[in-house]
Structures are given as structure tokens and as C-alpha cells.
Amino acid sequence: MRRYGGKCPLDLKSQGDQTSLLQTTIDCHGSETRLADWATLAMTWLIVDLTLFIFLPLQLDAAANSRWQEGGNLGFLSMASIMGVAGGVFLCLSALRFGASSWWFLIGHAGAFVAPFVAPAGLIGFPVSSSIVIVTATTLLAVVAGFCFLPRSTGSGVQDDAILRVFGRAFYCLGDIKLGITLMIALVVALFWGTWWESWYGLKSAHHVFYTSWWFGLLLLGFGVSLVSATLRKFPWRLDQTGWIVVHLALVLILVGSFMTFWGKQEGELGFGEGEAVSQFASATETKLEVRELTTRNGGRRIRRKVWESAVTFDQDPRATQPDEHFQVHDHGLRLFELLVDRFYSDGRERLESNDSGASPRLAVFANLLAPDGSRVPIELVANDPRRVSADVAGMLHLQLMDGVSDKVAQSLRREIGPSQTGQVVVLNGDSIEVVSAPMGEVPFEIKIPGQNSSLRILRRFDTFRVGGPNRWYDAAPGNPTNPAIEYSWTAKQEPSLAFAWQPGFAVHTSQAEDDATLNVRYKVASGYPLSPGTFVVARETGGEAFWVYQGARENDRLSGFGHQGESAELAPGLTIEFAKVHEFHSETPVFERKSYRSGNQVARVQVDIGGKKNRETWLPLGLTPTNIRVGNRDFELSWSKTTVPLGFRLRLDDFRRKFYPGSSQERAFESDVTVFDSASGSGEGLMIDMNHPLRYQGWRLYQARFSTQGGERSYLNVNRDPGLQVTWPACGLLFLGLVIVFFQKPFLRQVAHGTQGISTSKNTRILAVCLVLVGAVVAVLPGVILMFALGEGGIVLLGILAIVAGLWLETRLLNGPLARRLIRSPASGEVKS
Amino acid sequence: MNRRFLLFALIMLASFNDGFSQDSLDSKAPLELSSLRELPVLDGDRFKPLDSLARESVQAVTGRERFGSHDPVVVFLDWAFESEFACDFPFVKLPDARTAKELGFNVNEGHGTHRSWTELSHHQQFRGIVREALKTASEDRSVVEREALRLHGRWSLFAAIAGISHKNETSSLGYLPFIASAEEMREGVPYRWLSPAEASFDERATRALAALDKLRLGFRNEDALAFKTAADELVTAAAAIGYPASFPGAAKMKQEVFYHRVQPFFHASLLYALTAFLALLAFFLPRARLFAFLPLILGLGLHTWGLFERSSLSDRALIGNLYESLVFVAACAALIGLVFELQKKCRWFLLGGSLLAACSLAAALSFPEAMNPKITALRPVLVNNFWIHVHVPTIMASYAALGLAWVMAHAFLIRYLFHPENDSKSRELARLTYSVMPLGLILLLAGMVLGGVWADASWGRFWGWDPKETWSFITWIVFLVIVHGRWSGWLGDFGTSMGTMIGGWALMWTYYGVNFFQSGLHSYAGAGGPASPPPWLWIFSAIEISLCAFAVMRWRQQSSAISSLTQEAPDVAGGDAAAEGAQP
């Protein structure tokens, strides 16, 4: 360590660093070290430049369809990242040039951090070609400057005040490998918990509690600081540390990229049908509460006017189910009411809560059936609900609810129509005034109608009418009236019609006698409404009281009574029914309960407070039906929905296609043809989006996400914008390259760096050797890359990867080893230096 | 007719054992099946020879590819052509004993672990559970319900092959190659092949149907000549109807039949096991090392051939499911073991590599329910993407490298239990353990980044903290900690091995555990959402933990012995890290 007399800039290197593998001390001599430094820098920059400007853009370009690629965007952010590193390292080098002051050391640190963030600002608006020139020039300048300044460094050690020394020492200590390991272990523990948290509470919660929390950010920041310190404190770097430096810088860049993602990412979804156009999308992360006023203009047109909106955040943590958030709703500074959100479920299950305060009459009975064996079966019968209007209790009862029945049906249910009325044919005129009433005789027989030319001919009678048989219908059970009917015709018309006893208003077959007179034929049978044995009916006449009827095993066992709340009736020995609740104006309001912590049907409970008077709590599912609020004589509508974000351009879906595997119904691909309309020029461009080929436009990327077929085919696209990626991509490539150098090229580099002492070859030869090795590495990797890209997918890809690894390995064995041995042969003994 | 009556009587006597089934099916042995095997059929998503369909169906229904050691094609034809007997024979596999009990089956009585289709059709409890399960949303189903549905699936697959129906649940498998009408073959419209009953309305199928009837008759009468003639005729008649443009050709069918007949992975696993044995022997007889290379190279050749055949048959890289990935891991493990052995010449890599390869193959082949060997088509999101085809193999190669390090750590710890002293052999073993890690680290990182590229191209994010992603990152950091710990001198030989054990567990969890306990986007890589883990997992964990516990006890003994030594001679004590011996 020529410049510091074997000490680090901060006079710390003498302690505690002897164990580092990369810090094997070597006794260097002036010019040799200079050369090694220079070679290190040159190689580093060469690798960085190659990676960023040639390798990665080519890769990305090949991966995405090139016409969707925004060269400018990609270019300048790549430049930005390299500028950042260049700036930081240049400052560090300058630190050493200017007497190894701790100031410069600190500034170097700051530069390495700040530059990646600052640099993009300076480059906005430059075309790609010029930014390449700028960055290459800067890089070259940094290298040349370092080369020129370094040899003249005085190396007089630390001459700053105590505070600075403490700062510098702190930074130096941050780069300790043991601190790094501790941080890595902390990271592992945090991630371990994070994955469990995710499987318990879902990804959104895990993001909130772990991955995007402040402490996780601090942990990552600490990791970054440690990385930078660890890298810089090893300065001056040796040739064999190249890979290691590249890896560390790449990791720092990845962290920078992830922070950029954290701050700048926007994502969401948009859905449209064929022919529709959209210019905005629903955000995946942000939601808002919105109040609109509903007014009716003359002409009955309803108008919605937005009164108030607020971005809400109570949906970030699924565990916080009782947010207790207050919102004051104002309209032009005038306070309208207060909203109180007191429940939030990230995945709510809807349950209907019943009450007796509905607007229209609707019968509902909640009863318990006490069976002979002592069991208690709860029964729920609700009118106008196909699933709950009837029920079966196995082996005991069939229950049925009949709401709003006519008085005739009610009477026949209760068997209040006497036996004297058995088998009567009644003819009514249009105003339901009885024209004639005749008892049934032997069919066929005729009934004369007063004042009419034609008479009524009764053709057949049925006790249990059924459709089918040779004569279109037949009597299924003569003598057992379960659906009594007659077939009749008017002598003037001859077409037979039907009249049913239990369905008096059966419209199809009730016919007119003659063109000028409307006459209805009714058929009355008085054995009561037919019920099969073991049927329990709760019924209510329109405007009447609820009553129940029970048909026992025998024909004449028909019990009845009133169904009041709290009453009970014994139907058979041991079989009792209790009316727990009877609702006459039944209504059901949806209530939500927590299903899980995962992200599903998000729902919040809102209470409206109008001047101290609180309304009923309402449940508000995310993005669904708004709820109405009435304040005085004004109507408002409250909704909770995803925030819409404008795209800045318009997108129209022209065609959506699903492709299948040949000969099967398994889907192979989804594709959307869209037209993009530029907002500035208004011109349209037709493009295709499919599962693996997103649309890239103006920094947005749109992916084919899913589709739905309900209400016409709709295609859904994921929308996102992630500024951090432009830094992350190159950094990942850099990281991979660095690791390859660490693990494959290090032996050679170490041999060159270590062997500077008894070297017999000239500097130029060794520079040539370094270049040769670099070229060798590229050549070694080439066959594998060609295999992978040129020969397509399938098994070849595996072969390509193996070929890359094998190529690198061969290169290490065949080229690097012999070259190093030739270069570093000690003149005295001729033996290879280790 | 006589024989049929005899069979019927036998069934009535309820002498259901394997002996019976062998008798009835063994008599089909002289039937010439070779032309029938290559008959192309369309099964859901791809064209395959009848041989593969039979294998997969018999595997799916009975749980074994060779039920009662019969040729699967014979069993398949028995179901299709003699369904009236087959449906009363216990072919359908029950779930494991505990779940079966919940469904109302006792595996210790009746027909053991299998039941007949008829018995299942009339089993009230099972059918009740299935009805309930179908009403529940798929994510809310309990383990028992899920198993009941799987059993129901086997039950209905059998019915589809046999062409029988139960109540309203009619189903019939279009397993015979009759093309639907021309307008249904348009691009983008799903079409399917017809079952014989459906095809009978199409006059183009007349010849094939006649051949099929002859085939049925030949099979039932065990008339070898008639059967062969009918089979040949069926193949020609089916080809005469014409295949769609996407049909890969008869050569592919032949190739697939051959691939299944060779069983490359099974035989490779045997060769690897032989290698492991010879490598073990080489520790006592050094000459055996050279002989161990032979089966390893042979096995690797066979294995590679199998991989290429399989990817050529499925027309994609082996990224479909857990089975394919595990087979690929095994090949990588054998290759890495071979290369490192050639380089280091230490016998350990020979042993470790072949052992890891043999174990991975054994695991892939012995749990067909968790790791389905069926060649399937890919989901839309996986199709047509270069990155996924690179991502998965890279990750698998890294698993192989890190898994090899894990196996070496086992070797170190087991040796440590008997020879805890810090001798040259233990140093060598620890160094060897360490030497595989860099490769694994690079590959894992490359795999993660490639996965990120794919995720970015497919659903718009580079990194989303999906459990599988996070866990591969955890694994990476754990191994990174080991590497840095060794560089810094924090971890000595023992520490490296213990760290590698932890890393190996993290690896296992990433590869396997996440699929069962932590659902996520990578579900198509595993068993399809959280499920109950297999019981041997607990046994394995117990063995691992006790190995580590014993090793740590041994280490504590050893270090207390060292410290008592150093107390006697204080000048020798160099510092804790230095005493462990940092390796440059």
C-alpha cells in the first residue's frame, strides 16, 4: 500500500481485516501497482459498458417486439445508472488524489448514492445516441482523470478533525463483512416471516407489514450502505477483485432500482369489450370514497354531480378490521355530513339479515319443528324466494309457503267451501257477474245460457287432470280430486277449452262465447285445496292474516290455525311446530362478516352522521353499487371504488380471440387486437397484445390478463408503469457477469495481480494477455448463446446453458491457466507462483 | 359364451384377488398389440399413441402403470371391450387409509386398497361427500373433499373408458380417432374426437367402426389372428378418415411408444445406484473408482436421451410439472457430479452426484400422484415464451448444484460423528462442499433474474414477493452467507457443513415445501395449491434434525476438549475464528 504506507485512508486498515480473502496483502512496487489499478479500472468500465450498451439492449430488444420498444426511455435510464456509479467512483478516486481526506471519502460515498437519482434528471430529453456519447465521454474522463491524478497522490494520511474521523470510521466499519453477514441473516429471518405472513394474511398484507414497510426499507438501505462501504474500503482495487467489485456495484444498483420501483410504480387493470375505447384504468392499490348529488332536471333526467371525494387508506392492512376513520363531507365549503368508517374486511362474506320493516308485504316464517325423537329442526320459509318458499323435513313434513293467495284458495285450503257446491259449472260475464250456475250432470250435457244463441257443452270431466294420452289429456286418478277440471266447448265455435277448479284464472283456455260477449267459464269443486298427506302450508290472503293448514295421513285430517308469532301447534302426536318469528313485511339487508384476511371481496361499513343524528350502518362493497343518503331534501350517492388513473392516450379493442390447442377445448392463447390513439396527434396505430407480448406505449405496459364472457366478450389488461426496472435490468446483467468473473476468471486475475513481482514479461504483454482472456471468455460463451437464441426453444435451450457454463470452464482451464503460468514464471526458479 | 359365464360365476363367488385378475387377463397375452399401440388418439390436449393413453389411464385409475403386472394396453382394452365384467372388478384405487376411512371405506377389508366401479357407484357416503364437495367453492374444500373428488375423477375416468354410465352422469371418452365434421376443424374452434357411439352417425367412420367391432370380438374370443387383422384394419381405416393438420405424424407415435418401452429414467436410476455402490466401494478399493465411471456415463447417456426424447415428444423444454423438473434436476446432478469428479478426482463427487441423481429419479418415479409422468400441454401463460424455457432449467441446474453441496455436507457430518478431529480428510470434504456452491449461486441468481424477465413479460412485474420467489431468494442469501462466512473466517469446516445443511433445507422448502404450505402464483409448478404433505416428509425431517443435533453435540464435546487443551497451553489459543481454520 504505497500511498498510505500500508494504512487505509482512515488509519484503520491495520486492525482486524487480515482474514479477508480478497485483502491478501501484497507488496507492490510503484509502476506495477499503477498498471494493475489501471487495468482493473479499464476492465471494469469495459465490462460495464459492454453490458449496458450492447448486451442488455440487444437482449431486451429481442425479448420484446422491437416496434413496441421505447429506445429513448431505456437508453437514458441505463445511462443514468452508469452515470451514477461513474460519478460516485470518480469522487472516491478524487478523494485519494486530494490527500486522502475523509471529506472526499464521504463525498464519494454520497456520490455513489445520490448520482443514480440525480443523473436521470440531467439526461431527460437527450436522444439515445447523444447520451451514449455523453456517458462514454464521462466514463473516459473519469478513467483518464484517475490515471493522471493517482500517481501524484501524496498519501499523507488523515489530517481532518475528530468528527470527520468518526464519520469516516463509521462508514469504514459499515463495510465490515461480519456486519454484512448479520444483515443478510436479518434479511433471511424477515423474509422467512414474510412468506408465512403472506400465506396467512395474503400478499397485500405481507406487502404492508413486511416488504414495503419502513423497517424493511431501512434494512435494505443498511444493506446498500454496507455494500458500498465494503467496496470502497478495499481501494485501491486489484485486478483480481474486478468480479467482486462488479457484483457489489450491481447489487447496489438493484437496490436503487427497487427503491425507484417502490416510489414510482403504478399498476391497475382495465377491461373493455370489442369496439369500446378507454383512456383510463382502475388502480390496483388506491381507492377513493366519493359522494355525488342526485338531482332530477325537468324532463325527469337524473343528473349526478360530484360533490366530494377522498383517497382512503383503510384497506392497506387486512388485519385492521376496525379502522374508525372520520371524513367530513363538504359541498362548496358547506358542511353536509360526516362519514364514519368503522369496519373493513379484506375478504367479506355476504350474509342476509332479516327484519320486519320492509316496504311491501312479504310473508316470512321462522319456525322450529319439534320431532318425536326430541330433535329440533329450524325451518325458514320466505315468500318470493325460490330456494326458501318450500322445504322438506326428511320423512316427516313437506312445508310450503303461499303468500297473497285469493280468498277462494284460502277457503279451499281451510275447506270452508261446503260440500253442497261440489261440481258446479258457473258462467260469468266480463264483469264477473254470475250468468248461470248449474250442477254437474252426466257428461256430455248442455247448459243453456240466457240471452245467447249458443249454449255451453260440457264434454268431459277430470278429477285429476293430466296432459298426455291419445286424447291430449286424460284423468289420471278418477275419484281422487287433486286437480279437477272440465272440458267444454261453445256450440257456436266447437273448439274445446278447459276450466280448472283450483286455477280459476287459467287464461289460455278461458274463452269467449261469441265475438260480442265475453263469458268466462268456471268450474267449482269443494273437496278443498288438494294437499298430499304430510303437507304443512302457511298461507296468507292478500291483506289478511297468516294461517296454517296441515294435511294428515287420511283424507279428512286437515288441521288449521292462525300463525301468530310465539304460537305452537301439535300436528300429530309428538310432532309440534313453533312459530318463532313471523314477518309480514319481510325484508333482508346484506350484512358482511370476515371470511379471511386474504384479498377478496373488500367491504367497508359506513355510518352517516348528519348533524349529530346517525343513520343506520350501511355496508359498502368496493367498486359495487353505491348507497343512497338523504339529507333534508337532497339526495346523495356514496360509493367506494378504485381510483381511476388517466393513461394519456386512448385505446380501442378491435378484436379479442381465444386460441385452442388443436383438437381440444384447452385454451392455448388469448389475443387482443387494439388500436392506440396518440393524444397529441390523434392518429391511430393497430397493435396486438397477447399473453406474452405486452404493449409498450409511452412508458406504460399493457398485458393480456384475463377475459370474461358475461355480457359479451370483455378483454382485461393489466396496466403498469415501473421506472425502477430500467435500472434493475442492466444491474441484473451486471450482477450475473460479475459472478461469472468472480467464480471463473478470478484464478487468472489473481495470478496476474499477485505475480507482479518477479515478472519477466513487459507491461504491454500483460495488457495483451488481459485482453486475450476477455476475448477468450466472449468466444467461450458464444457457442452457448448461439445455441440458445438461434436454434429456438425446446431441449436446445438447456444445452445452450450447459454450453455457456462448459465454455467458461474450458476457457479457464485451457486459456487462463497456461497464460498465467507463462506470464508469471519466476526468473530464478522457473516455478509457477501460487 | 362358456368362458364368459365362467368369469361371471367367478365374480359372483367374489373371489376378488390378484390371482383371478391375472388368470383372466393373462389369457390375453398371445394377442399381438404392436400395431394397436401406435394407433393415434387425441386425449384432451395432444395427440398420442393408444399405448400412452392406456398407460396414463391405467396409472390414473389404479395408481399403478402395470396393474397386476399386466400390459396397460390389455387392461385398457379389457375395460373398453369387456366393461360388463371390468366394472365389477376392483380396479379403482382408494385414497390413503385415513382419508378412505373418512369416506367410509375400510382398506383392511373387502378388496383392500381398490374398489370396483359398481361398488363405488352405490356407496352412499362417498357419493354424498362428492355431492357436497361439488357445491363448495374449490378453495374452501377440505382435504377429505378434495380426495373424494379425486376418487370421483378416477371413477368417472374408468366409466368413460368403459363407456358405461351411472344415473345421469353419462360420459364417454372419445378415445378413438374419429374426426369431427369439417366445419368444426376451423382455426380457433375447439373440436374433439368422437367416441364410437357418436361416430356411428358419420358414414366416413363405417369402415373403422366395423374394424372396431371385429377387434372387440377378437379380444373377447382371444382370437389372436382375428385381433391382429382387425387391429391393422382399424389403423388403416382411422388413417383413411384423415388427421388434422396439427397431427405430428405416425413416426412420433412410434417414437413415443419406444420411449415408454425403454423407460430411460428408471434404468438410469438403476445405473446411478450402481455408480453410488461402486463409488462407495472405491473408498476401500481405489481401483473401483474407474469402474464407477462406466455406469455413470451410461446412465447419463440414457438419461439425456430420455430428456431429449421427452422434450421432442412434448415439443417444449421440460418445464411442465414437478416430475419433469425433478428428472431434469437428477440429470444435472449426475452431470455436475461427473464434471467435478473429473476435476477433483476425489470419489466424493462420484458418490454424491450419483446418489443425488438416483434419489431424485426414485422420488420422481415413485409418487406418480404428486408427480404425474404424463406428457401434457402447457398453460397459456407458459406457451410461446423464450424466458420460461430458460428460467426453469437454470433454476433446476442450480438446485442440482446446491443439492450436491447438501449431499456433501451430509457426508461431512456423518463422518464427523465418527471422526470429529480436524484432519486432512474432513478439511478436504468441507472444501469440496464449498467448491460446488459458486456454480449453484450463479445459476440460482441467473434463474431468478430470468424468472423476473419472464414475470415481467407475462404479468407485468419483475419481482412480486411470491412465496416461491421469496424462498429462492432466501436460499440464495443463505448460501451467500456461507460463502461470505467462509471468506471472513467466521465459518470453519464444521460451520460450513452445518450452514450447507440449513441451506439444503431452505432449498427443499423452496422446491417442494412451498407447494404444499404456501400457495402462490407458481402453483402450476407443484401439486396445485396447498395440500396435505406426504407422511414420509416428517420421517425425513426427523432424520435430518437428529443428524444435525448429534453432530452439534459431538462438536461441543470436541470444542470443549480443545478449550481444555488451550487452557493448559494459553499461548496456542489464537482466537476463536482462527482456531476453526479459515480457508483462503
Short mmCIF file of N, CA and C in Angstrom, two decimals, chain A residues 29-103:
data_model
loop_
_atom_site.label_atom_id
_atom_site.label_comp_id
_atom_site.label_asym_id
_atom_site.label_seq_id
_atom_site.Cartn_x
_atom_site.Cartn_y
_atom_site.Cartn_z
N HIS A 29 5.09 -2.64 -6.09
CA HIS A 29 6.04 -1.60 -6.47
C HIS A 29 5.35 -0.66 -7.41
N GLY A 30 5.75 0.60 -7.28
CA GLY A 30 5.08 1.73 -7.93
C GLY A 30 4.40 1.45 -9.26
N SER A 31 5.16 1.33 -10.26
CA SER A 31 4.57 1.31 -11.59
C SER A 31 3.70 0.09 -11.80
N GLU A 32 4.09 -1.00 -11.19
CA GLU A 32 3.32 -2.23 -11.36
C GLU A 32 1.92 -2.06 -10.79
N THR A 33 1.85 -1.48 -9.60
CA THR A 33 0.55 -1.28 -8.98
C THR A 33 -0.30 -0.36 -9.82
N ARG A 34 0.36 0.70 -10.30
CA ARG A 34 -0.37 1.64 -11.13
C ARG A 34 -1.01 0.91 -12.32
N LEU A 35 -0.22 0.06 -12.89
CA LEU A 35 -0.69 -0.68 -14.05
C LEU A 35 -1.87 -1.57 -13.68
N ALA A 36 -1.69 -2.25 -12.55
CA ALA A 36 -2.77 -3.16 -12.10
C ALA A 36 -4.04 -2.37 -11.84
N ASP A 37 -3.91 -1.22 -11.20
CA ASP A 37 -5.08 -0.36 -10.93
C ASP A 37 -5.74 0.03 -12.23
N TRP A 38 -4.87 0.47 -13.13
CA TRP A 38 -5.37 0.95 -14.41
C TRP A 38 -6.12 -0.17 -15.14
N ALA A 39 -5.50 -1.33 -15.12
CA ALA A 39 -6.11 -2.47 -15.80
C ALA A 39 -7.45 -2.81 -15.16
N THR A 40 -7.49 -2.76 -13.82
CA THR A 40 -8.74 -3.05 -13.11
C THR A 40 -9.83 -2.12 -13.56
N LEU A 41 -9.50 -0.82 -13.52
CA LEU A 41 -10.50 0.17 -13.90
C LEU A 41 -10.95 -0.03 -15.33
N ALA A 42 -9.97 -0.19 -16.21
CA ALA A 42 -10.30 -0.31 -17.62
C ALA A 42 -11.21 -1.51 -17.84
N MET A 43 -10.86 -2.59 -17.18
CA MET A 43 -11.64 -3.81 -17.38
C MET A 43 -13.06 -3.63 -16.84
N THR A 44 -13.13 -3.01 -15.66
CA THR A 44 -14.44 -2.78 -15.06
C THR A 44 -15.32 -1.96 -16.00
N TRP A 45 -14.74 -0.86 -16.48
CA TRP A 45 -15.56 0.00 -17.33
C TRP A 45 -15.91 -0.68 -18.64
N LEU A 46 -14.95 -1.46 -19.13
CA LEU A 46 -15.22 -2.17 -20.37
C LEU A 46 -16.42 -3.09 -20.20
N ILE A 47 -16.38 -3.83 -19.09
CA ILE A 47 -17.46 -4.79 -18.83
C ILE A 47 -18.79 -4.05 -18.67
N VAL A 48 -18.73 -2.98 -17.87
CA VAL A 48 -19.96 -2.22 -17.63
C VAL A 48 -20.51 -1.69 -18.94
N ASP A 49 -19.64 -1.11 -19.74
CA ASP A 49 -20.10 -0.52 -21.00
C ASP A 49 -20.67 -1.57 -21.92
N LEU A 50 -19.92 -2.65 -22.05
CA LEU A 50 -20.39 -3.72 -22.94
C LEU A 50 -21.76 -4.21 -22.51
N THR A 51 -21.87 -4.44 -21.21
CA THR A 51 -23.12 -4.98 -20.70
C THR A 51 -24.27 -4.03 -20.97
N LEU A 52 -24.02 -2.76 -20.62
CA LEU A 52 -25.13 -1.82 -20.65
C LEU A 52 -25.52 -1.40 -22.05
N PHE A 53 -24.52 -1.26 -22.92
CA PHE A 53 -24.84 -0.64 -24.21
C PHE A 53 -25.06 -1.65 -25.31
N ILE A 54 -24.48 -2.81 -25.17
CA ILE A 54 -24.62 -3.76 -26.26
C ILE A 54 -25.44 -4.97 -25.84
N PHE A 55 -24.98 -5.63 -24.79
CA PHE A 55 -25.60 -6.90 -24.41
C PHE A 55 -27.06 -6.72 -24.01
N LEU A 56 -27.31 -5.85 -23.02
CA LEU A 56 -28.67 -5.77 -22.48
C LEU A 56 -29.69 -5.16 -23.43
N PRO A 57 -29.35 -4.04 -24.09
CA PRO A 57 -30.33 -3.52 -25.05
C PRO A 57 -30.68 -4.54 -26.11
N LEU A 58 -29.66 -5.28 -26.57
CA LEU A 58 -29.95 -6.31 -27.57
C LEU A 58 -30.90 -7.35 -27.02
N GLN A 59 -30.59 -7.76 -25.79
CA GLN A 59 -31.43 -8.77 -25.14
C GLN A 59 -32.87 -8.30 -25.03
N LEU A 60 -33.01 -7.10 -24.47
CA LEU A 60 -34.36 -6.58 -24.24
C LEU A 60 -35.08 -6.38 -25.55
N ASP A 61 -34.33 -5.96 -26.54
CA ASP A 61 -34.93 -5.73 -27.83
C ASP A 61 -35.42 -7.04 -28.44
N ALA A 62 -34.61 -8.08 -28.24
CA ALA A 62 -35.01 -9.37 -28.78
C ALA A 62 -36.20 -9.92 -28.02
N ALA A 63 -36.23 -9.64 -26.71
CA ALA A 63 -37.29 -10.21 -25.88
C ALA A 63 -38.63 -9.58 -26.21
N ALA A 64 -38.63 -8.29 -26.33
CA ALA A 64 -39.90 -7.63 -26.64
C ALA A 64 -39.93 -7.33 -28.12
N ASN A 65 -41.10 -7.18 -28.63
CA ASN A 65 -41.20 -6.83 -30.03
C ASN A 65 -40.60 -5.45 -30.23
N SER A 66 -39.72 -5.32 -31.20
CA SER A 66 -38.93 -4.10 -31.25
C SER A 66 -39.77 -2.87 -31.57
N ARG A 67 -40.89 -3.05 -32.24
CA ARG A 67 -41.66 -1.85 -32.57
C ARG A 67 -42.36 -1.28 -31.33
N TRP A 68 -42.43 -2.08 -30.28
CA TRP A 68 -43.02 -1.57 -29.05
C TRP A 68 -41.97 -0.96 -28.13
N GLN A 69 -40.73 -1.15 -28.52
CA GLN A 69 -39.64 -0.75 -27.63
C GLN A 69 -39.46 0.75 -27.66
N GLU A 70 -39.36 1.33 -26.52
CA GLU A 70 -39.06 2.74 -26.48
C GLU A 70 -37.59 2.91 -26.22
N GLY A 71 -36.85 3.08 -27.26
CA GLY A 71 -35.40 3.15 -27.14
C GLY A 71 -34.97 4.26 -26.22
N GLY A 72 -35.57 5.42 -26.37
CA GLY A 72 -35.12 6.58 -25.61
C GLY A 72 -35.21 6.36 -24.12
N ASN A 73 -36.34 5.85 -23.71
CA ASN A 73 -36.58 5.60 -22.29
C ASN A 73 -35.54 4.67 -21.70
N LEU A 74 -35.38 3.54 -22.38
CA LEU A 74 -34.45 2.53 -21.93
C LEU A 74 -33.04 3.10 -21.91
N GLY A 75 -32.71 3.78 -22.98
CA GLY A 75 -31.36 4.31 -23.12
C GLY A 75 -31.00 5.23 -21.99
N PHE A 76 -31.83 6.23 -21.76
CA PHE A 76 -31.33 7.24 -20.82
C PHE A 76 -31.32 6.72 -19.39
N LEU A 77 -32.20 5.80 -19.05
CA LEU A 77 -32.14 5.30 -17.68
C LEU A 77 -30.95 4.37 -17.48
N SER A 78 -30.61 3.64 -18.54
CA SER A 78 -29.38 2.86 -18.45
C SER A 78 -28.19 3.79 -18.26
N MET A 79 -28.20 4.85 -19.05
CA MET A 79 -27.13 5.85 -18.91
C MET A 79 -27.10 6.38 -17.49
N ALA A 80 -28.30 6.66 -16.99
CA ALA A 80 -28.39 7.25 -15.66
C ALA A 80 -27.71 6.37 -14.64
N SER A 81 -27.99 5.08 -14.72
CA SER A 81 -27.42 4.21 -13.71
C SER A 81 -25.90 4.18 -13.82
N ILE A 82 -25.42 4.14 -15.03
CA ILE A 82 -23.96 4.07 -15.16
C ILE A 82 -23.33 5.39 -14.76
N MET A 83 -23.99 6.49 -15.07
CA MET A 83 -23.51 7.81 -14.66
C MET A 83 -23.36 7.86 -13.15
N GLY A 84 -24.36 7.35 -12.49
CA GLY A 84 -24.36 7.37 -11.02
C GLY A 84 -23.12 6.70 -10.48
N VAL A 85 -22.88 5.50 -10.95
CA VAL A 85 -21.74 4.77 -10.44
C VAL A 85 -20.45 5.47 -10.83
N ALA A 86 -20.43 5.93 -12.07
CA ALA A 86 -19.22 6.61 -12.53
C ALA A 86 -18.94 7.81 -11.65
N GLY A 87 -19.98 8.59 -11.40
CA GLY A 87 -19.81 9.78 -10.58
C GLY A 87 -19.29 9.45 -9.20
N GLY A 88 -19.91 8.46 -8.58
CA GLY A 88 -19.53 8.09 -7.22
C GLY A 88 -18.10 7.62 -7.16
N VAL A 89 -17.74 6.75 -8.08
CA VAL A 89 -16.40 6.20 -8.04
C VAL A 89 -15.37 7.28 -8.37
N PHE A 90 -15.74 8.14 -9.29
CA PHE A 90 -14.82 9.23 -9.65
C PHE A 90 -14.54 10.09 -8.43
N LEU A 91 -15.56 10.37 -7.66
CA LEU A 91 -15.36 11.18 -6.46
C LEU A 91 -14.47 10.47 -5.47
N CYS A 92 -14.65 9.17 -5.37
CA CYS A 92 -13.81 8.42 -4.45
C CYS A 92 -12.35 8.47 -4.90
N LEU A 93 -12.17 8.34 -6.19
CA LEU A 93 -10.80 8.41 -6.72
C LEU A 93 -10.21 9.78 -6.45
N SER A 94 -11.03 10.80 -6.65
CA SER A 94 -10.56 12.15 -6.38
C SER A 94 -10.19 12.29 -4.92
N ALA A 95 -10.96 11.62 -4.07
CA ALA A 95 -10.66 11.68 -2.64
C ALA A 95 -9.23 11.27 -2.39
N LEU A 96 -8.83 10.23 -3.07
CA LEU A 96 -7.48 9.74 -2.85
C LEU A 96 -6.45 10.68 -3.46
N ARG A 97 -6.83 11.30 -4.58
CA ARG A 97 -5.92 12.24 -5.23
C ARG A 97 -5.66 13.42 -4.30
N PHE A 98 -6.71 13.94 -3.65
CA PHE A 98 -6.55 15.14 -2.82
C PHE A 98 -6.18 14.75 -1.40
N GLY A 99 -5.12 14.11 -1.26
CA GLY A 99 -4.54 13.87 0.05
C GLY A 99 -5.34 12.95 0.92
N ALA A 100 -6.12 12.09 0.35
CA ALA A 100 -6.85 11.10 1.10
C ALA A 100 -7.65 11.70 2.24
N SER A 101 -8.27 12.80 1.97
CA SER A 101 -9.05 13.46 3.01
C SER A 101 -10.34 12.70 3.25
N SER A 102 -10.77 12.64 4.48
CA SER A 102 -12.02 11.96 4.81
C SER A 102 -13.21 12.65 4.16
N TRP A 103 -13.05 13.98 3.95
CA TRP A 103 -14.10 14.71 3.27
C TRP A 103 -14.43 14.05 1.95
#
